[in-house]
Tab-separated table of C-alpha atoms in Angstrom:
chain	number	residue	atom	x	y	z
A	1	MET	CA	119.115	149.074	118.384
A	2	SER	CA	117.514	146.000	119.943
A	3	PRO	CA	116.257	143.255	117.602
A	4	PRO	CA	112.509	143.053	116.899
A	5	PRO	CA	110.469	140.582	118.957
A	6	PRO	CA	109.815	137.149	117.411
A	7	LEU	CA	106.650	136.714	115.370
A	8	VAL	CA	105.622	133.867	117.652
A	9	ASP	CA	106.642	133.723	121.305
A	10	VAL	CA	107.487	130.024	121.743
A	11	SER	CA	107.668	130.423	125.519
A	12	HIS	CA	103.854	130.426	125.669
A	13	ASP	CA	101.175	127.804	125.051
A	14	LEU	CA	100.737	127.393	121.286
A	15	SER	CA	97.757	125.037	121.303
A	16	PHE	CA	95.524	127.749	119.809
A	17	LEU	CA	97.460	127.467	116.554
A	18	TRP	CA	96.674	123.829	115.754
A	19	HIS	CA	93.323	123.991	114.027
A	20	GLU	CA	91.787	124.036	110.547
A	21	PRO	CA	94.869	123.628	108.321
A	22	SER	CA	92.629	123.921	105.229
A	23	LYS	CA	92.152	127.634	105.947
A	24	HIS	CA	95.871	128.417	105.807
A	25	GLY	CA	98.012	129.185	102.762
A	26	LEU	CA	101.473	128.010	101.752
A	27	ASN	CA	103.178	130.924	103.481
A	28	ALA	CA	101.572	129.812	106.728
A	29	ALA	CA	102.772	126.258	106.029
A	30	ASN	CA	106.328	127.528	105.722
A	31	THR	CA	105.940	129.317	109.055
A	32	TRP	CA	104.570	126.192	110.777
A	33	HIS	CA	107.435	124.167	109.348
A	34	GLN	CA	110.113	126.567	110.606
A	35	LEU	CA	108.360	126.852	113.961
A	36	GLY	CA	108.342	123.072	114.248
A	37	LEU	CA	112.082	122.915	113.614
A	38	VAL	CA	112.726	125.576	116.267
A	39	LEU	CA	110.535	123.797	118.829
A	40	ALA	CA	112.375	120.553	118.101
A	41	THR	CA	115.735	122.164	118.902
A	42	ILE	CA	114.487	123.183	122.374
A	43	ASP	CA	112.930	119.743	122.992
A	44	ARG	CA	109.313	120.885	122.932
A	45	ASN	CA	108.638	117.720	121.029
A	46	GLU	CA	104.851	117.449	121.168
A	47	GLU	CA	104.396	121.017	119.952
A	48	ALA	CA	107.084	120.471	117.322
A	49	LEU	CA	105.167	117.475	115.988
A	50	SER	CA	101.943	119.495	115.915
A	51	ALA	CA	103.577	122.309	113.934
A	52	LEU	CA	105.244	119.941	111.479
A	53	HIS	CA	101.985	118.015	110.953
A	54	MET	CA	100.179	121.312	110.346
A	55	ALA	CA	102.736	122.256	107.659
A	56	LEU	CA	102.441	118.819	106.064
A	57	GLU	CA	98.649	118.912	105.892
A	58	ILE	CA	98.588	122.367	104.298
A	59	ARG	CA	101.215	121.457	101.725
A	60	ARG	CA	99.686	118.077	100.916
A	61	ASN	CA	96.165	119.503	100.554
A	62	GLN	CA	97.284	122.258	98.177
A	63	LEU	CA	100.181	120.685	96.279
A	64	GLY	CA	99.891	116.908	96.384
A	65	ASP	CA	103.103	114.907	96.076
A	66	CYS	CA	105.930	117.420	95.710
A	67	ASP	CA	109.329	118.239	97.156
A	68	LEU	CA	107.872	120.450	99.910
A	69	VAL	CA	105.715	117.566	101.098
A	70	ALA	CA	108.772	115.274	101.009
A	71	ILE	CA	110.681	117.821	103.114
A	72	SER	CA	107.855	117.888	105.685
A	73	LEU	CA	107.778	114.090	105.821
A	74	GLU	CA	111.548	113.913	106.356
A	75	ALA	CA	111.359	116.500	109.164
A	76	LEU	CA	108.611	114.487	110.857
A	77	GLY	CA	110.730	111.366	110.459
A	78	ASP	CA	113.653	113.116	112.140
A	79	GLU	CA	111.521	114.287	115.054
A	80	TYR	CA	109.877	110.899	115.614
A	81	SER	CA	113.300	109.237	115.348
A	82	LYS	CA	114.616	111.567	118.055
A	83	ILE	CA	111.639	110.770	120.283
A	84	TYR	CA	112.253	107.046	119.789
A	85	GLN	CA	115.899	107.569	120.738
A	86	LEU	CA	114.810	109.357	123.921
A	87	THR	CA	111.895	107.160	124.971
A	88	GLY	CA	112.203	103.841	123.158
A	89	GLU	CA	108.540	104.071	122.108
A	90	LYS	CA	107.909	101.678	119.216
A	91	LYS	CA	105.071	103.862	117.933
A	92	ALA	CA	107.502	106.779	117.460
A	93	ALA	CA	109.863	104.491	115.532
A	94	ASP	CA	107.020	103.332	113.284
A	95	GLU	CA	106.011	106.946	112.583
A	96	ALA	CA	109.622	107.837	111.765
A	97	ASP	CA	109.934	104.858	109.434
A	98	GLN	CA	106.728	105.826	107.644
A	99	GLY	CA	107.827	109.450	107.275
A	100	TYR	CA	111.155	108.430	105.750
A	101	PHE	CA	109.476	105.869	103.470
A	102	GLU	CA	106.984	108.407	102.082
A	103	SER	CA	109.668	111.060	101.654
A	104	ILE	CA	111.821	108.623	99.651
A	105	ARG	CA	108.840	107.517	97.534
A	106	ILE	CA	107.996	111.089	96.531
A	107	ARG	CA	111.589	112.126	95.845
A	108	GLU	CA	112.333	109.038	93.755
A	109	LYS	CA	109.241	109.836	91.683
A	110	ILE	CA	110.380	113.447	91.216
A	111	CYS	CA	114.148	113.204	90.798
A	112	GLY	CA	115.119	109.527	90.752
A	113	HIS	CA	118.256	108.380	92.588
A	114	HIS	CA	119.501	111.698	93.885
A	115	SER	CA	121.698	112.652	96.825
A	116	VAL	CA	118.673	113.834	98.819
A	117	VAL	CA	117.126	110.382	98.382
A	118	ALA	CA	120.360	108.808	99.620
A	119	ASN	CA	120.390	111.103	102.671
A	120	VAL	CA	116.883	110.062	103.747
A	121	LEU	CA	117.622	106.419	102.953
A	122	PHE	CA	120.680	106.617	105.220
A	123	LYS	CA	118.538	107.920	108.079
A	124	GLN	CA	116.010	105.151	107.555
A	125	ALA	CA	118.764	102.522	107.479
A	126	ASP	CA	120.182	103.887	110.746
A	127	LEU	CA	116.696	103.685	112.296
A	128	LYS	CA	116.296	100.080	111.098
A	129	ARG	CA	119.629	99.190	112.684
A	130	ARG	CA	118.552	100.703	116.008
A	131	LEU	CA	115.364	98.629	115.733
A	132	SER	CA	117.555	95.520	115.241
A	133	ASP	CA	116.067	95.003	111.781
A	134	THR	CA	119.573	94.228	110.587
A	135	ASP	CA	118.800	92.660	107.194
A	136	GLU	CA	116.730	95.677	106.186
A	137	ALA	CA	119.437	98.043	107.456
A	138	ILE	CA	122.101	96.242	105.407
A	139	SER	CA	119.924	96.413	102.295
A	140	MET	CA	119.302	100.146	102.764
A	141	PHE	CA	122.946	100.997	103.510
A	142	THR	CA	123.933	99.055	100.386
A	143	ARG	CA	121.484	101.040	98.243
A	144	CYS	CA	122.635	104.288	99.849
A	145	TYR	CA	126.278	103.412	99.154
A	146	ALA	CA	125.523	102.768	95.468
A	147	MET	CA	123.694	106.107	95.115
A	148	ARG	CA	126.371	108.137	96.871
A	149	LYS	CA	129.226	106.449	95.041
A	150	GLU	CA	127.553	107.142	91.693
A	151	GLU	CA	126.871	110.798	92.427
A	152	LEU	CA	129.757	111.789	94.723
A	153	GLY	CA	132.545	109.415	93.707
A	154	GLU	CA	134.124	106.733	95.845
A	155	HIS	CA	136.571	109.140	97.536
A	156	HIS	CA	133.886	111.274	99.194
A	157	PRO	CA	133.671	111.152	103.033
A	158	LEU	CA	129.920	110.462	102.908
A	159	VAL	CA	130.708	107.332	100.904
A	160	ALA	CA	133.235	106.311	103.563
A	161	LEU	CA	130.623	106.923	106.273
A	162	THR	CA	128.092	104.740	104.466
A	163	LEU	CA	130.644	101.947	104.083
A	164	TYR	CA	131.489	102.158	107.771
A	165	CYS	CA	127.832	101.917	108.828
A	166	LEU	CA	127.305	99.042	106.388
A	167	GLY	CA	130.227	97.206	108.000
A	168	CYS	CA	128.847	97.845	111.487
A	169	ALA	CA	125.440	96.477	110.467
A	170	MET	CA	127.133	93.322	109.183
A	171	LEU	CA	129.002	92.975	112.467
A	172	ASP	CA	125.615	93.135	114.215
A	173	LYS	CA	124.967	89.802	112.478
A	174	ASP	CA	128.437	88.493	113.409
A	175	ASP	CA	129.337	88.531	109.715
A	176	VAL	CA	133.024	89.360	110.138
A	177	GLU	CA	133.921	88.303	106.576
A	178	GLY	CA	131.191	90.515	105.144
A	179	ALA	CA	132.079	93.506	107.344
A	180	ALA	CA	135.734	93.291	106.338
A	181	GLN	CA	134.846	94.162	102.726
A	182	PRO	CA	133.396	97.680	103.300
A	183	PHE	CA	136.060	98.396	105.921
A	184	ALA	CA	138.777	97.427	103.436
A	185	LYS	CA	137.171	99.655	100.804
A	186	ILE	CA	137.440	102.646	103.172
A	187	ILE	CA	141.190	102.080	103.469
A	188	GLU	CA	141.635	101.451	99.728
A	189	THR	CA	139.884	104.674	98.694
A	190	ARG	CA	141.217	106.693	101.679
A	191	ALA	CA	138.042	108.795	101.509
A	192	PHE	CA	138.375	109.611	105.205
A	193	GLU	CA	141.382	111.824	104.458
A	194	SER	CA	139.348	114.425	102.548
A	195	ALA	CA	137.218	115.568	105.482
A	196	ASP	CA	135.964	114.665	108.915
A	197	ILE	CA	133.281	111.998	108.872
A	198	ASP	CA	130.075	112.973	110.648
A	199	GLY	CA	127.368	110.601	111.720
A	200	THR	CA	123.618	110.572	111.287
A	201	ASN	CA	121.513	113.568	112.345
A	202	GLY	CA	124.553	115.616	113.353
A	203	ASP	CA	126.002	113.065	115.777
A	204	SER	CA	129.762	112.832	115.493
A	205	ILE	CA	131.382	109.424	115.049
A	206	ASP	CA	134.260	108.573	117.386
A	207	LEU	CA	136.919	108.226	114.706
A	208	PRO	CA	139.583	106.508	116.857
A	209	SER	CA	137.087	103.835	117.906
A	210	ALA	CA	135.754	103.530	114.348
A	211	PHE	CA	139.189	102.886	112.871
A	212	ALA	CA	140.074	100.531	115.730
A	213	LEU	CA	136.913	98.514	115.069
A	214	ALA	CA	137.750	98.333	111.368
A	215	GLY	CA	141.302	97.280	112.208
A	216	GLN	CA	140.128	94.500	114.521
A	217	THR	CA	137.719	93.207	111.881
A	218	LEU	CA	140.366	93.162	109.155
A	219	ALA	CA	142.884	91.469	111.455
A	220	ARG	CA	140.407	88.689	112.205
A	221	VAL	CA	140.232	87.851	108.488
A	222	ALA	CA	144.036	87.971	108.173
A	223	LYS	CA	144.209	91.266	106.279
A	224	LEU	CA	147.001	92.432	108.534
A	225	GLU	CA	148.435	95.160	106.315
A	226	MET	CA	145.066	96.908	106.031
A	227	ALA	CA	144.450	96.299	109.732
A	228	GLY	CA	147.730	98.049	110.486
A	229	GLN	CA	146.685	101.027	108.364
A	230	CYS	CA	143.391	101.232	110.264
A	231	PHE	CA	145.128	101.089	113.629
A	232	ASP	CA	147.647	103.742	112.557
A	233	GLU	CA	144.763	106.005	111.515
A	234	ALA	CA	143.087	105.283	114.856
A	235	ILE	CA	146.242	106.350	116.702
A	236	ARG	CA	146.558	109.486	114.566
A	237	ALA	CA	142.934	110.434	115.249
A	238	LYS	CA	143.336	109.726	118.974
A	239	SER	CA	146.498	111.835	119.083
A	240	GLN	CA	144.637	114.759	117.498
A	241	GLU	CA	141.863	114.298	120.052
A	242	VAL	CA	143.850	113.994	123.308
A	243	GLY	CA	147.441	114.875	122.394
A	244	ASP	CA	150.600	113.018	123.383
A	245	CYS	CA	149.583	111.793	126.844
A	246	ALA	CA	148.935	108.770	129.034
A	247	ALA	CA	145.487	108.289	127.478
A	248	LEU	CA	147.088	107.903	124.049
A	249	ALA	CA	149.580	105.386	125.446
A	250	GLY	CA	146.723	103.372	126.965
A	251	PHE	CA	144.842	103.431	123.645
A	252	VAL	CA	147.903	102.095	121.796
A	253	ASP	CA	148.441	99.490	124.538
A	254	ASP	CA	144.902	98.206	123.924
A	255	ILE	CA	145.781	97.603	120.271
A	256	GLY	CA	148.819	95.602	121.354
A	257	THR	CA	146.641	93.594	123.730
A	258	PHE	CA	144.200	92.829	120.900
A	259	PHE	CA	146.985	91.415	118.737
A	260	GLU	CA	148.341	89.422	121.678
A	261	GLU	CA	144.906	87.882	122.251
A	262	GLN	CA	144.836	86.919	118.570
A	263	GLY	CA	148.159	85.109	118.972
A	264	LEU	CA	149.992	87.673	116.823
A	265	ASP	CA	152.943	88.384	119.095
A	266	GLU	CA	155.066	90.226	116.518
A	267	GLU	CA	152.302	92.730	115.810
A	268	SER	CA	151.492	93.103	119.502
A	269	TRP	CA	155.044	94.110	120.380
A	270	ILE	CA	155.040	96.726	117.610
A	271	TYR	CA	152.198	98.543	119.394
A	272	TYR	CA	153.549	97.893	122.873
A	273	ASP	CA	156.771	99.597	121.731
A	274	LYS	CA	154.764	102.521	120.329
A	275	ALA	CA	152.943	102.860	123.650
A	276	ASP	CA	156.259	102.852	125.515
A	277	ALA	CA	157.584	105.538	123.163
A	278	VAL	CA	154.587	107.732	123.999
A	279	ARG	CA	155.164	107.231	127.722
A	280	GLU	CA	158.847	108.115	127.355
A	281	ARG	CA	157.957	111.357	125.570
A	282	VAL	CA	155.430	112.199	128.272
A	283	SER	CA	157.979	111.483	131.038
A	284	SER	CA	160.663	113.485	129.271
A	285	ARG	CA	158.396	116.515	128.956
A	286	ALA	CA	157.422	116.255	132.606
A	287	PHE	CA	161.091	116.060	133.650
A	288	ASN	CA	162.015	119.074	131.503
A	289	ALA	CA	159.086	121.037	132.896
A	290	ASP	CA	160.180	120.260	136.472
A	291	ALA	CA	163.754	121.254	135.650
A	292	ALA	CA	162.618	124.507	134.087
A	293	SER	CA	160.486	125.244	137.133
A	294	PHE	CA	163.448	124.555	139.449
A	295	HIS	CA	165.626	127.025	137.503
A	296	GLY	CA	162.989	129.740	137.498
A	297	GLY	CA	161.498	128.841	134.154
A	298	GLU	CA	164.819	128.626	132.325
A	299	GLU	CA	166.936	125.638	131.442
A	300	THR	CA	170.282	125.246	133.219
A	301	PRO	CA	172.764	127.400	131.277
A	302	GLU	CA	175.790	125.878	129.593
A	303	VAL	CA	179.230	127.588	129.444
A	304	GLU	CA	180.243	128.736	126.008
A	305	GLY	CA	183.516	127.269	124.884
A	306	ALA	CA	183.817	124.822	127.778
A	307	SER	CA	184.904	121.366	126.735
A	308	GLY	CA	182.108	118.784	126.870
A	309	GLY	CA	179.541	121.474	127.616
A	310	VAL	CA	180.507	121.713	131.270
A	311	THR	CA	177.809	123.432	133.264
A	312	ALA	CA	178.809	126.706	134.865
A	313	ILE	CA	179.013	126.727	138.637
A	314	GLN	CA	176.972	129.288	140.515
A	315	HIS	CA	178.528	130.872	143.609
A	316	ASP	CA	176.667	132.766	146.283
A	317	ASN	CA	177.478	136.040	144.541
A	318	ASP	CA	176.038	134.618	141.273
A	319	GLU	CA	179.412	134.976	139.557
A	320	GLU	CA	179.970	132.302	136.918
A	321	LEU	CA	183.358	130.612	136.606
A	322	THR	CA	184.510	128.731	133.567
A	323	GLU	CA	186.226	125.372	133.763
A	324	GLY	CA	189.617	127.058	133.319
A	325	GLU	CA	188.952	129.667	136.008
A	326	TYR	CA	187.766	127.035	138.443
A	327	SER	CA	190.849	124.887	138.013
A	328	ALA	CA	193.033	127.995	138.415
A	329	ASP	CA	191.668	128.547	141.937
A	330	ILE	CA	193.628	125.542	143.256
A	331	THR	CA	196.790	124.731	141.348
A	332	GLU	CA	198.361	121.307	141.297
A	333	ASP	CA	201.342	122.494	143.407
A	334	GLU	CA	199.060	124.044	146.023
A	335	TYR	CA	196.992	120.881	146.194
A	336	SER	CA	200.152	118.757	146.627
A	337	ALA	CA	201.467	121.146	149.252
A	338	ASP	CA	198.232	120.831	151.197
A	339	ILE	CA	198.584	117.071	151.223
A	340	THR	CA	202.299	117.031	152.275
A	341	SER	CA	201.652	119.477	155.034
């Protein structure tokens, strides 16, 4: 049985829908909200904004400040933030900032410092960082970290993510000493081990690069042991991403180069040696694969019981001779007789 047709065909012009929100009920508001989210996923951004604004107006007119209104404001913030990311329009960024601000205000009034407040605050902090409002971003990430740590515990991956973004914002100000503190806290709590760390709005953070950045920052403030732990985690994450290959060797080489540029020769050679070890494993596998291909997909057989594992000799008739049988073909006397004659 084929599925029923959608209630609203989003392939058509929907401009006829955007009028007189006061005449619609809350069920209609829920429909507009869901429609707006769907339109956003297929990049029909103007229509998505219209639907989300329609839902907001209905909810605000009938309910005042409540969680549903806060949800609508957050969704509008997300959509305007996406448009700013795509177009760089300052007006879209301002609308996103206002949506997040109002959503936080309502939720703090309703439920205080809750995880949902922290989630919106994180999005707003990320937006501020993209707008180069670094001081405001640092302040917001710091507040978000305190909320998440209190509710989720310091070992939660979202706490680690917040610390990482806080450190990055501090690096935007060239505050290496300040950035080293949240990066060190990530290593101390090892929160990253409990789950993969995802970025804002569904974007995935490049974990190898994230750990490498943390390692470089910690090395610059002479926290070499923690820096080493960060770099080892970076290598582990890179290995899971690309496997044991030339790209991994190059990544490890870059870490060695960083230490060499810092004048830390002992540390640099540790990672140069690790890179060489990766290359040796890659070369060994390639050699074994070529050998297996040459022998029809099988390794060269070894003779059972032959001293030193002497490889059997293949004759044209494919008959295998052991070391003893081979030496029996030409005895010492016969060999001497051949020479004397």
